[in-house]
Amino acid sequence: MKIHLTSVFVDDQARALSFYTEILGFVKKHDVLVGAQDRWLTVVSPDEPGGTELLLEPARHPAARTYRDALVKDGIPLAQFAVDDVRAEYERLCGLGVRFTQEPAEMGPVTVAVFDDTCGNLIQLATKPQ
């Protein structure tokens, strides 16, 4: 068993797609209209195009908004992405205007940082496990 797909609830799918592809560097995998306005919209790592997909899911359900808002209020990231060098990625993303809520910090064997994805979520970056 392995994880094939996971999701983040987003306020605006078009804005999320732009942020996750143009800023973070993911690649769009699926973009299928579902109903009148929603899309089955997934992105993947360019390094693993057949790997785990991230669904940019509309945050329409009231429980989704309540959950996300509570996590953001408490400073808790909704998801974590692995990178080779958190400090370098922090500098790159800051240069692109990304707002971090936690600068890089060493936490035992890993370095982590947390940013706002502009779509209602906090996302944590962490060094890839060795």
mmCIF file with all atom_site columns, C-alpha atoms in Angstrom:
data_model
loop_
_atom_site.group_PDB
_atom_site.id
_atom_site.type_symbol
_atom_site.label_atom_id
_atom_site.label_alt_id
_atom_site.label_comp_id
_atom_site.label_asym_id
_atom_site.label_entity_id
_atom_site.label_seq_id
_atom_site.pdbx_PDB_ins_code
_atom_site.Cartn_x
_atom_site.Cartn_y
_atom_site.Cartn_z
_atom_site.occupancy
_atom_site.B_iso_or_equiv
_atom_site.pdbx_formal_charge
_atom_site.auth_seq_id
_atom_site.auth_comp_id
_atom_site.auth_asym_id
_atom_site.auth_atom_id
_atom_site.pdbx_PDB_model_num
ATOM 1   C CA . MET A 1 1   ? 0.000   0.000  0.000   1.00 0.00 ? 1   MET A CA 1
ATOM 2   C CA . LYS A 1 2   ? 1.210   3.509  -0.753  1.00 0.00 ? 2   LYS A CA 1
ATOM 3   C CA . ILE A 1 3   ? -0.216  7.006  -0.870  1.00 0.00 ? 3   ILE A CA 1
ATOM 4   C CA . HIS A 1 4   ? -1.425  7.830  -4.372  1.00 0.00 ? 4   HIS A CA 1
ATOM 5   C CA . LEU A 1 5   ? -3.256  11.108 -3.728  1.00 0.00 ? 5   LEU A CA 1
ATOM 6   C CA . THR A 1 6   ? -3.660  13.594 -0.929  1.00 0.00 ? 6   THR A CA 1
ATOM 7   C CA . SER A 1 7   ? -5.392  16.946 -0.899  1.00 0.00 ? 7   SER A CA 1
ATOM 8   C CA . VAL A 1 8   ? -5.303  20.501 0.361   1.00 0.00 ? 8   VAL A CA 1
ATOM 9   C CA . PHE A 1 9   ? -8.461  22.578 0.539   1.00 0.00 ? 9   PHE A CA 1
ATOM 10  C CA . VAL A 1 10  ? -8.057  25.833 -1.384  1.00 0.00 ? 10  VAL A CA 1
ATOM 11  C CA . ASP A 1 11  ? -10.117 29.019 -1.588  1.00 0.00 ? 11  ASP A CA 1
ATOM 12  C CA . ASP A 1 12  ? -9.587  29.500 -5.314  1.00 0.00 ? 12  ASP A CA 1
ATOM 13  C CA . GLN A 1 13  ? -8.456  26.690 -7.610  1.00 0.00 ? 13  GLN A CA 1
ATOM 14  C CA . ALA A 1 14  ? -7.064  28.980 -10.335 1.00 0.00 ? 14  ALA A CA 1
ATOM 15  C CA . ARG A 1 15  ? -4.991  30.950 -7.813  1.00 0.00 ? 15  ARG A CA 1
ATOM 16  C CA . ALA A 1 16  ? -3.866  27.710 -6.180  1.00 0.00 ? 16  ALA A CA 1
ATOM 17  C CA . LEU A 1 17  ? -2.778  26.241 -9.518  1.00 0.00 ? 17  LEU A CA 1
ATOM 18  C CA . SER A 1 18  ? -0.777  29.373 -10.271 1.00 0.00 ? 18  SER A CA 1
ATOM 19  C CA . PHE A 1 19  ? 0.926   29.352 -6.857  1.00 0.00 ? 19  PHE A CA 1
ATOM 20  C CA . TYR A 1 20  ? 1.649   25.632 -6.765  1.00 0.00 ? 20  TYR A CA 1
ATOM 21  C CA . THR A 1 21  ? 3.042   25.536 -10.327 1.00 0.00 ? 21  THR A CA 1
ATOM 22  C CA . GLU A 1 22  ? 4.592   28.959 -10.968 1.00 0.00 ? 22  GLU A CA 1
ATOM 23  C CA . ILE A 1 23  ? 5.952   29.594 -7.468  1.00 0.00 ? 23  ILE A CA 1
ATOM 24  C CA . LEU A 1 24  ? 6.469   26.163 -5.901  1.00 0.00 ? 24  LEU A CA 1
ATOM 25  C CA . GLY A 1 25  ? 7.387   24.391 -9.139  1.00 0.00 ? 25  GLY A CA 1
ATOM 26  C CA . PHE A 1 26  ? 4.876   21.546 -9.207  1.00 0.00 ? 26  PHE A CA 1
ATOM 27  C CA . VAL A 1 27  ? 3.473   20.374 -12.554 1.00 0.00 ? 27  VAL A CA 1
ATOM 28  C CA . LYS A 1 28  ? -0.231  20.129 -13.406 1.00 0.00 ? 28  LYS A CA 1
ATOM 29  C CA . LYS A 1 29  ? -1.258  16.499 -13.895 1.00 0.00 ? 29  LYS A CA 1
ATOM 30  C CA . HIS A 1 30  ? -5.077  16.492 -14.122 1.00 0.00 ? 30  HIS A CA 1
ATOM 31  C CA . ASP A 1 31  ? -7.517  19.320 -14.774 1.00 0.00 ? 31  ASP A CA 1
ATOM 32  C CA . VAL A 1 32  ? -11.064 18.056 -15.291 1.00 0.00 ? 32  VAL A CA 1
ATOM 33  C CA . LEU A 1 33  ? -14.242 20.106 -14.873 1.00 0.00 ? 33  LEU A CA 1
ATOM 34  C CA . VAL A 1 34  ? -16.472 18.636 -12.152 1.00 0.00 ? 34  VAL A CA 1
ATOM 35  C CA . GLY A 1 35  ? -19.912 20.235 -12.051 1.00 0.00 ? 35  GLY A CA 1
ATOM 36  C CA . ALA A 1 36  ? -20.428 23.842 -13.020 1.00 0.00 ? 36  ALA A CA 1
ATOM 37  C CA . GLN A 1 37  ? -17.393 25.429 -11.386 1.00 0.00 ? 37  GLN A CA 1
ATOM 38  C CA . ASP A 1 38  ? -15.140 22.928 -9.627  1.00 0.00 ? 38  ASP A CA 1
ATOM 39  C CA . ARG A 1 39  ? -12.240 20.997 -11.117 1.00 0.00 ? 39  ARG A CA 1
ATOM 40  C CA . TRP A 1 40  ? -10.458 17.743 -10.372 1.00 0.00 ? 40  TRP A CA 1
ATOM 41  C CA . LEU A 1 41  ? -7.132  19.554 -10.294 1.00 0.00 ? 41  LEU A CA 1
ATOM 42  C CA . THR A 1 42  ? -3.944  17.764 -9.301  1.00 0.00 ? 42  THR A CA 1
ATOM 43  C CA . VAL A 1 43  ? -0.262  18.629 -9.335  1.00 0.00 ? 43  VAL A CA 1
ATOM 44  C CA . VAL A 1 44  ? 2.833   16.463 -8.978  1.00 0.00 ? 44  VAL A CA 1
ATOM 45  C CA . SER A 1 45  ? 6.521   16.908 -8.432  1.00 0.00 ? 45  SER A CA 1
ATOM 46  C CA . PRO A 1 46  ? 8.417   17.368 -11.716 1.00 0.00 ? 46  PRO A CA 1
ATOM 47  C CA . ASP A 1 47  ? 10.939  14.873 -10.295 1.00 0.00 ? 47  ASP A CA 1
ATOM 48  C CA . GLU A 1 48  ? 8.222   12.213 -9.877  1.00 0.00 ? 48  GLU A CA 1
ATOM 49  C CA . PRO A 1 49  ? 5.501   12.750 -12.518 1.00 0.00 ? 49  PRO A CA 1
ATOM 50  C CA . GLY A 1 50  ? 4.044   9.322  -11.714 1.00 0.00 ? 50  GLY A CA 1
ATOM 51  C CA . GLY A 1 51  ? 4.296   9.902  -7.969  1.00 0.00 ? 51  GLY A CA 1
ATOM 52  C CA . THR A 1 52  ? 1.871   11.119 -5.340  1.00 0.00 ? 52  THR A CA 1
ATOM 53  C CA . GLU A 1 53  ? -0.634  13.663 -6.632  1.00 0.00 ? 53  GLU A CA 1
ATOM 54  C CA . LEU A 1 54  ? -1.751  16.699 -4.651  1.00 0.00 ? 54  LEU A CA 1
ATOM 55  C CA . LEU A 1 55  ? -5.424  17.533 -5.213  1.00 0.00 ? 55  LEU A CA 1
ATOM 56  C CA . LEU A 1 56  ? -6.166  21.271 -5.043  1.00 0.00 ? 56  LEU A CA 1
ATOM 57  C CA . GLU A 1 57  ? -9.650  20.731 -3.671  1.00 0.00 ? 57  GLU A CA 1
ATOM 58  C CA . PRO A 1 58  ? -12.272 23.494 -3.324  1.00 0.00 ? 58  PRO A CA 1
ATOM 59  C CA . ALA A 1 59  ? -12.863 24.412 0.326   1.00 0.00 ? 59  ALA A CA 1
ATOM 60  C CA . ARG A 1 60  ? -16.622 24.684 0.006   1.00 0.00 ? 60  ARG A CA 1
ATOM 61  C CA . HIS A 1 61  ? -17.668 22.414 2.860   1.00 0.00 ? 61  HIS A CA 1
ATOM 62  C CA . PRO A 1 62  ? -18.107 24.410 6.101   1.00 0.00 ? 62  PRO A CA 1
ATOM 63  C CA . ALA A 1 63  ? -16.145 21.806 8.069   1.00 0.00 ? 63  ALA A CA 1
ATOM 64  C CA . ALA A 1 64  ? -13.172 22.210 5.740   1.00 0.00 ? 64  ALA A CA 1
ATOM 65  C CA . ARG A 1 65  ? -13.064 25.956 6.348   1.00 0.00 ? 65  ARG A CA 1
ATOM 66  C CA . THR A 1 66  ? -13.436 25.548 10.115  1.00 0.00 ? 66  THR A CA 1
ATOM 67  C CA . TYR A 1 67  ? -10.638 22.955 10.188  1.00 0.00 ? 67  TYR A CA 1
ATOM 68  C CA . ARG A 1 68  ? -8.273  25.018 8.017   1.00 0.00 ? 68  ARG A CA 1
ATOM 69  C CA . ASP A 1 69  ? -8.947  28.250 9.885   1.00 0.00 ? 69  ASP A CA 1
ATOM 70  C CA . ALA A 1 70  ? -8.274  26.547 13.227  1.00 0.00 ? 70  ALA A CA 1
ATOM 71  C CA . LEU A 1 71  ? -4.972  25.119 11.977  1.00 0.00 ? 71  LEU A CA 1
ATOM 72  C CA . VAL A 1 72  ? -3.840  28.494 10.621  1.00 0.00 ? 72  VAL A CA 1
ATOM 73  C CA . LYS A 1 73  ? -4.867  30.272 13.830  1.00 0.00 ? 73  LYS A CA 1
ATOM 74  C CA . ASP A 1 74  ? -2.764  27.823 15.843  1.00 0.00 ? 74  ASP A CA 1
ATOM 75  C CA . GLY A 1 75  ? 0.147   27.989 13.371  1.00 0.00 ? 75  GLY A CA 1
ATOM 76  C CA . ILE A 1 76  ? -0.137  24.309 12.411  1.00 0.00 ? 76  ILE A CA 1
ATOM 77  C CA . PRO A 1 77  ? 0.826   23.323 8.860   1.00 0.00 ? 77  PRO A CA 1
ATOM 78  C CA . LEU A 1 78  ? -1.725  21.324 6.881   1.00 0.00 ? 78  LEU A CA 1
ATOM 79  C CA . ALA A 1 79  ? 0.919   19.527 4.809   1.00 0.00 ? 79  ALA A CA 1
ATOM 80  C CA . GLN A 1 80  ? 4.663   19.039 4.601   1.00 0.00 ? 80  GLN A CA 1
ATOM 81  C CA . PHE A 1 81  ? 6.829   19.072 1.480   1.00 0.00 ? 81  PHE A CA 1
ATOM 82  C CA . ALA A 1 82  ? 10.355  17.665 1.381   1.00 0.00 ? 82  ALA A CA 1
ATOM 83  C CA . VAL A 1 83  ? 13.211  19.646 -0.151  1.00 0.00 ? 83  VAL A CA 1
ATOM 84  C CA . ASP A 1 84  ? 16.966  19.045 -0.341  1.00 0.00 ? 84  ASP A CA 1
ATOM 85  C CA . ASP A 1 85  ? 17.873  22.350 1.344   1.00 0.00 ? 85  ASP A CA 1
ATOM 86  C CA . VAL A 1 86  ? 15.250  24.209 3.393   1.00 0.00 ? 86  VAL A CA 1
ATOM 87  C CA . ARG A 1 87  ? 17.363  27.344 3.768   1.00 0.00 ? 87  ARG A CA 1
ATOM 88  C CA . ALA A 1 88  ? 17.977  27.617 0.011   1.00 0.00 ? 88  ALA A CA 1
ATOM 89  C CA . GLU A 1 89  ? 14.297  27.019 -0.749  1.00 0.00 ? 89  GLU A CA 1
ATOM 90  C CA . TYR A 1 90  ? 13.348  29.597 1.896   1.00 0.00 ? 90  TYR A CA 1
ATOM 91  C CA . GLU A 1 91  ? 15.574  32.186 0.182   1.00 0.00 ? 91  GLU A CA 1
ATOM 92  C CA . ARG A 1 92  ? 14.212  31.296 -3.271  1.00 0.00 ? 92  ARG A CA 1
ATOM 93  C CA . LEU A 1 93  ? 10.585  31.531 -2.148  1.00 0.00 ? 93  LEU A CA 1
ATOM 94  C CA . CYS A 1 94  ? 11.121  34.746 -0.179  1.00 0.00 ? 94  CYS A CA 1
ATOM 95  C CA . GLY A 1 95  ? 12.579  36.230 -3.364  1.00 0.00 ? 95  GLY A CA 1
ATOM 96  C CA . LEU A 1 96  ? 9.302   35.346 -5.101  1.00 0.00 ? 96  LEU A CA 1
ATOM 97  C CA . GLY A 1 97  ? 7.248   37.078 -2.413  1.00 0.00 ? 97  GLY A CA 1
ATOM 98  C CA . VAL A 1 98  ? 6.142   34.039 -0.412  1.00 0.00 ? 98  VAL A CA 1
ATOM 99  C CA . ARG A 1 99  ? 5.244   34.903 3.194   1.00 0.00 ? 99  ARG A CA 1
ATOM 100 C CA . PHE A 1 100 ? 6.771   32.626 5.806   1.00 0.00 ? 100 PHE A CA 1
ATOM 101 C CA . THR A 1 101 ? 5.254   32.267 9.261   1.00 0.00 ? 101 THR A CA 1
ATOM 102 C CA . GLN A 1 102 ? 8.314   30.372 10.524  1.00 0.00 ? 102 GLN A CA 1
ATOM 103 C CA . GLU A 1 103 ? 11.840  30.907 9.287   1.00 0.00 ? 103 GLU A CA 1
ATOM 104 C CA . PRO A 1 104 ? 14.122  27.882 8.896   1.00 0.00 ? 104 PRO A CA 1
ATOM 105 C CA . ALA A 1 105 ? 14.788  26.184 12.220  1.00 0.00 ? 105 ALA A CA 1
ATOM 106 C CA . GLU A 1 106 ? 16.626  23.019 13.111  1.00 0.00 ? 106 GLU A CA 1
ATOM 107 C CA . MET A 1 107 ? 14.405  20.405 14.726  1.00 0.00 ? 107 MET A CA 1
ATOM 108 C CA . GLY A 1 108 ? 16.628  17.497 15.623  1.00 0.00 ? 108 GLY A CA 1
ATOM 109 C CA . PRO A 1 109 ? 17.905  15.895 12.417  1.00 0.00 ? 109 PRO A CA 1
ATOM 110 C CA . VAL A 1 110 ? 15.806  18.077 10.069  1.00 0.00 ? 110 VAL A CA 1
ATOM 111 C CA . THR A 1 111 ? 15.418  21.740 9.222   1.00 0.00 ? 111 THR A CA 1
ATOM 112 C CA . VAL A 1 112 ? 11.882  23.065 8.810   1.00 0.00 ? 112 VAL A CA 1
ATOM 113 C CA . ALA A 1 113 ? 10.171  26.299 7.750   1.00 0.00 ? 113 ALA A CA 1
ATOM 114 C CA . VAL A 1 114 ? 6.482   27.194 7.333   1.00 0.00 ? 114 VAL A CA 1
ATOM 115 C CA . PHE A 1 115 ? 4.849   29.360 4.656   1.00 0.00 ? 115 PHE A CA 1
ATOM 116 C CA . ASP A 1 116 ? 1.393   30.611 3.705   1.00 0.00 ? 116 ASP A CA 1
ATOM 117 C CA . ASP A 1 117 ? 0.227   29.096 0.397   1.00 0.00 ? 117 ASP A CA 1
ATOM 118 C CA . THR A 1 118 ? -2.053  32.117 -0.332  1.00 0.00 ? 118 THR A CA 1
ATOM 119 C CA . CYS A 1 119 ? -5.008  29.716 -0.541  1.00 0.00 ? 119 CYS A CA 1
ATOM 120 C CA . GLY A 1 120 ? -5.839  29.311 3.151   1.00 0.00 ? 120 GLY A CA 1
ATOM 121 C CA . ASN A 1 121 ? -3.154  26.868 4.309   1.00 0.00 ? 121 ASN A CA 1
ATOM 122 C CA . LEU A 1 122 ? 0.154   26.778 6.088   1.00 0.00 ? 122 LEU A CA 1
ATOM 123 C CA . ILE A 1 123 ? 2.662   24.413 4.487   1.00 0.00 ? 123 ILE A CA 1
ATOM 124 C CA . GLN A 1 124 ? 5.835   23.134 6.133   1.00 0.00 ? 124 GLN A CA 1
ATOM 125 C CA . LEU A 1 125 ? 9.064   22.557 4.255   1.00 0.00 ? 125 LEU A CA 1
ATOM 126 C CA . ALA A 1 126 ? 11.417  19.941 5.682   1.00 0.00 ? 126 ALA A CA 1
ATOM 127 C CA . THR A 1 127 ? 14.720  18.496 4.618   1.00 0.00 ? 127 THR A CA 1
ATOM 128 C CA . LYS A 1 128 ? 14.369  15.193 2.801   1.00 0.00 ? 128 LYS A CA 1
ATOM 129 C CA . PRO A 1 129 ? 15.054  12.219 5.048   1.00 0.00 ? 129 PRO A CA 1
ATOM 130 C CA . GLN A 1 130 ? 18.444  10.664 4.386   1.00 0.00 ? 130 GLN A CA 1
#
